[in-house]
CSV table of C-alpha atoms and ligand atoms in Angstrom, one decimal:
chain,number,residue,atom,x,y,z
A,14,MET,CA,7.0,11.7,-27.1
A,15,SER,CA,4.8,11.5,-24.0
A,16,THR,CA,5.1,8.8,-21.4
A,17,SER,CA,2.1,6.6,-20.7
A,18,ILE,CA,1.8,4.9,-17.3
A,19,SER,CA,-0.8,2.8,-15.4
A,20,VAL,CA,-1.7,3.2,-11.8
A,21,LEU,CA,-3.8,1.1,-9.4
A,22,VAL,CA,-5.0,2.8,-6.2
A,23,VAL,CA,-5.8,0.3,-3.4
A,24,CYS,CA,-7.6,0.5,0.0
A,25,LEU,CA,-9.5,-2.1,2.1
A,26,GLY,CA,-13.0,-2.4,0.6
A,27,ASN,CA,-12.6,-0.5,-2.7
A,28,ILE,CA,-15.7,1.6,-2.0
A,29,CYS,CA,-14.5,4.7,-0.2
A,30,ARG,CA,-10.9,5.9,-0.5
A,31,SER,CA,-9.6,4.1,-3.6
A,32,PRO,CA,-12.5,4.8,-6.0
A,33,LEU,CA,-12.3,8.4,-4.8
A,34,GLY,CA,-8.5,8.4,-5.3
A,35,GLU,CA,-9.0,6.8,-8.7
A,36,ALA,CA,-11.5,9.5,-9.7
A,37,VAL,CA,-9.3,12.4,-8.4
A,38,LEU,CA,-6.1,11.1,-10.0
A,39,LYS,CA,-7.8,10.6,-13.4
A,40,HIS,CA,-9.2,14.2,-13.1
A,41,VAL,CA,-5.9,15.8,-12.1
A,42,ALA,CA,-3.9,13.9,-14.8
A,43,LYS,CA,-6.5,15.0,-17.4
A,44,GLU,CA,-6.2,18.6,-16.3
A,45,ARG,CA,-2.4,18.4,-16.6
A,46,GLY,CA,-2.7,16.8,-20.1
A,47,LEU,CA,-1.0,13.6,-18.9
A,48,ASP,CA,-1.5,10.1,-20.3
A,49,VAL,CA,-2.3,8.0,-17.2
A,50,THR,CA,-4.5,4.9,-17.0
A,51,VAL,CA,-6.0,4.6,-13.5
A,52,ASP,CA,-8.0,1.9,-11.8
A,53,SER,CA,-8.6,0.9,-8.2
A,54,ALA,CA,-9.1,-2.3,-6.1
A,55,GLY,CA,-9.5,-3.5,-2.6
A,56,THR,CA,-7.4,-5.9,-0.5
A,57,SER,CA,-10.7,-7.4,0.8
A,58,ARG,CA,-13.4,-9.3,-1.1
A,59,TYR,CA,-16.1,-7.9,1.2
A,60,HIS,CA,-17.7,-5.3,-1.2
A,61,ILE,CA,-17.0,-7.0,-4.6
A,62,GLY,CA,-19.4,-5.7,-7.3
A,63,GLU,CA,-20.6,-2.7,-5.2
A,64,ASP,CA,-20.8,0.9,-6.3
A,65,PRO,CA,-18.6,3.5,-4.5
A,66,ASP,CA,-19.9,4.7,-1.1
A,67,ASP,CA,-22.6,7.4,-1.4
A,68,ARG,CA,-20.3,9.8,0.5
A,69,SER,CA,-17.5,9.3,-2.0
A,70,VAL,CA,-20.0,10.0,-4.9
A,71,SER,CA,-21.4,13.0,-3.1
A,72,VAL,CA,-17.9,14.6,-2.5
A,73,CYS,CA,-16.9,14.0,-6.2
A,74,LYS,CA,-20.2,15.4,-7.4
A,75,SER,CA,-19.6,18.6,-5.4
A,76,HIS,CA,-16.2,19.0,-7.1
A,77,ASN,CA,-17.6,18.1,-10.6
A,78,VAL,CA,-15.3,15.1,-10.7
A,79,PRO,CA,-16.8,12.0,-12.4
A,80,ILE,CA,-16.7,8.8,-10.3
A,81,LYS,CA,-17.7,5.4,-11.7
A,82,HIS,CA,-16.4,2.1,-10.4
A,83,SER,CA,-17.4,-1.4,-9.5
A,84,ALA,CA,-15.5,-2.8,-6.4
A,85,ARG,CA,-13.1,-5.6,-7.1
A,86,GLN,CA,-10.4,-7.4,-5.2
A,87,VAL,CA,-6.7,-6.9,-6.1
A,88,THR,CA,-5.2,-9.8,-8.0
A,89,GLN,CA,-1.7,-11.1,-8.7
A,90,GLU,CA,-2.2,-10.1,-12.3
A,91,ASP,CA,-2.5,-6.5,-11.2
A,92,PHE,CA,1.2,-6.6,-10.1
A,93,ARG,CA,2.1,-7.7,-13.7
A,94,ARG,CA,-0.2,-5.2,-15.5
A,95,PHE,CA,0.2,-2.0,-13.6
A,96,ASP,CA,3.3,0.2,-13.4
A,97,TYR,CA,2.4,1.6,-9.9
A,98,ILE,CA,0.3,0.2,-7.1
A,99,LEU,CA,-0.5,2.9,-4.5
A,100,ALA,CA,-1.7,1.8,-1.1
A,101,ALA,CA,-3.9,4.1,1.0
A,102,ASP,CA,-2.5,3.1,4.3
A,103,GLU,CA,0.2,0.9,5.9
A,104,ALA,CA,-2.2,-2.0,6.6
A,105,ASN,CA,-3.2,-2.0,2.9
A,106,LEU,CA,0.5,-1.9,2.0
A,107,ARG,CA,1.3,-4.9,4.3
A,108,ASP,CA,-1.6,-6.9,2.8
A,109,LEU,CA,-0.5,-6.1,-0.7
A,110,THR,CA,3.1,-7.2,0.1
A,111,ARG,CA,1.6,-10.6,1.1
A,112,VAL,CA,-0.1,-11.2,-2.3
A,113,GLN,CA,2.7,-9.6,-4.4
A,114,PRO,CA,3.9,-12.3,-6.9
A,115,LYS,CA,7.7,-12.8,-7.5
A,116,ASP,CA,7.4,-11.7,-11.1
A,117,GLY,CA,5.4,-8.6,-10.4
A,118,LYS,CA,6.8,-5.5,-12.1
A,119,ALA,CA,4.6,-2.9,-10.3
A,120,GLU,CA,6.2,-0.4,-8.0
A,121,LEU,CA,4.3,-0.9,-4.8
A,122,ARG,CA,4.3,2.1,-2.5
A,123,LEU,CA,2.3,4.0,0.1
A,124,TRP,CA,0.7,6.8,-1.9
A,125,GLY,CA,1.7,9.2,0.8
A,126,SER,CA,5.4,8.3,0.2
A,127,TYR,CA,5.3,10.7,-2.8
A,128,LEU,CA,4.4,13.6,-0.4
A,129,ASP,CA,4.5,13.4,3.4
A,130,ASN,CA,4.4,9.6,4.2
A,131,ARG,CA,0.9,10.1,5.7
A,132,ALA,CA,-1.7,7.4,5.3
A,133,ILE,CA,-5.1,8.3,3.9
A,134,PRO,CA,-7.3,7.9,7.0
A,135,ASP,CA,-10.2,5.4,6.7
A,136,PRO,CA,-13.4,7.7,6.6
A,137,TYR,CA,-15.8,4.7,6.7
A,138,TYR,CA,-17.1,5.2,10.3
A,139,GLY,CA,-17.3,9.0,10.1
A,140,GLY,CA,-19.3,11.7,8.5
A,141,LEU,CA,-19.2,13.5,5.1
A,142,ASN,CA,-16.4,15.9,6.2
A,143,GLY,CA,-14.0,13.0,6.6
A,144,PHE,CA,-14.7,12.2,2.9
A,145,GLU,CA,-14.1,15.9,2.0
A,146,GLU,CA,-10.7,15.6,3.8
A,147,VAL,CA,-9.9,12.5,1.9
A,148,TYR,CA,-10.8,14.3,-1.4
A,149,LYS,CA,-8.4,17.2,-0.6
A,150,GLN,CA,-5.6,14.7,0.4
A,151,CYS,CA,-6.1,12.8,-2.9
A,152,GLU,CA,-5.8,16.0,-4.8
A,153,ASN,CA,-2.5,16.8,-3.1
A,154,LEU,CA,-1.3,13.2,-3.4
A,155,SER,CA,-2.2,13.1,-7.1
A,156,ASN,CA,-0.2,16.3,-7.8
A,157,ALA,CA,2.7,15.0,-5.8
A,158,PHE,CA,2.7,11.6,-7.6
A,159,LEU,CA,2.4,13.2,-11.1
A,160,ASP,CA,5.2,15.8,-10.2
A,161,LYS,CA,7.5,12.9,-9.3
A,162,ILE,CA,6.7,10.7,-12.3
A,163,PHE,CA,6.4,13.4,-15.0
A,164,GLY,CA,8.2,16.4,-13.5
A,165,ALA,CA,6.7,19.4,-11.8
A,166,SER,CA,6.9,21.3,-15.1
A,167,THR,CA,3.7,19.5,-16.2
A,168,GLN,CA,1.7,21.3,-13.4
A,169,SER,CA,-1.4,23.0,-14.8
A,170,VAL,CA,-2.0,26.7,-14.2
A,171,GLU,CA,-5.3,28.0,-13.0
B,228,WE7,C1,-14.7,-1.3,6.4
B,228,WE7,C2,-13.9,-0.2,6.2
B,228,WE7,C3,-14.0,0.5,5.0
B,228,WE7,C4,-13.5,-0.9,8.1
B,228,WE7,N1,-14.8,0.0,4.0
B,228,WE7,N2,-15.5,-1.8,5.4
B,228,WE7,CL1,-16.9,-4.5,8.1
B,228,WE7,C5,-15.7,-5.0,7.0
B,228,WE7,C6,-15.0,-6.1,7.2
B,228,WE7,C7,-14.0,-6.6,6.3
B,228,WE7,C8,-13.8,-5.8,5.2
B,228,WE7,C9,-14.5,-4.7,5.0
B,228,WE7,CL2,-14.2,-3.8,3.6
B,228,WE7,C10,-15.5,-4.2,5.8
B,228,WE7,C11,-16.3,-3.0,5.6
B,228,WE7,C12,-15.5,-1.1,4.2
B,228,WE7,N3,-13.3,1.6,4.7
B,228,WE7,N4,-13.2,0.1,7.3
B,228,WE7,N5,-14.5,-1.7,7.6
B,228,WE7,C13,-13.0,-1.1,9.5
B,228,WE7,C14,-12.5,0.1,10.1
B,228,WE7,C15,-11.9,0.0,11.3
B,228,WE7,C16,-11.8,-1.2,12.0
B,228,WE7,C17,-12.3,-2.3,11.4
B,228,WE7,C18,-12.8,-2.3,10.1
B,228,WE7,C19,-13.3,-3.6,9.5
């Protein structure tokens, strides 16, 4: 019997880091043959309905990782529906704590807490290489998270 889990990746606007993290986590889980439902959302309502940032799309394209998302704001229902809510940085984590309902079952954590406690830096006001760095960090964070939840024995071999 295999475990099925659901994960919500969260950043500020849900156009740069979190849709990229969603795409990478889906891709890594699929490679490892793991059953993981992944979505993403933003703490802000600023970009609701927008596609991912062109630079997130470009970086995913260069790694042959599919990315498709429409930006949305995190809801209290998300805390009841998802098993894990992973915040990109400490500000996102703080904002999520503020909207977390009493009856939420989701495990709310900084994504980096599964690896090195580092935040995913906001690449919005930088160039494409910041997005490439975020991509690599999301790959490492995806593997660290899946190792922790499913066990390192589920690691795929190249
Ligand atoms: C960002 C952003 C990011 C910063 N994606 N935006 Cl101007 C603005 C205002 C409220 C919410 C959002 Cl979402 C945005 C646009 C989108 N990753 N990062 N803004 C940002 C970075 C450093 C200092 C201040 C802000 C608003």
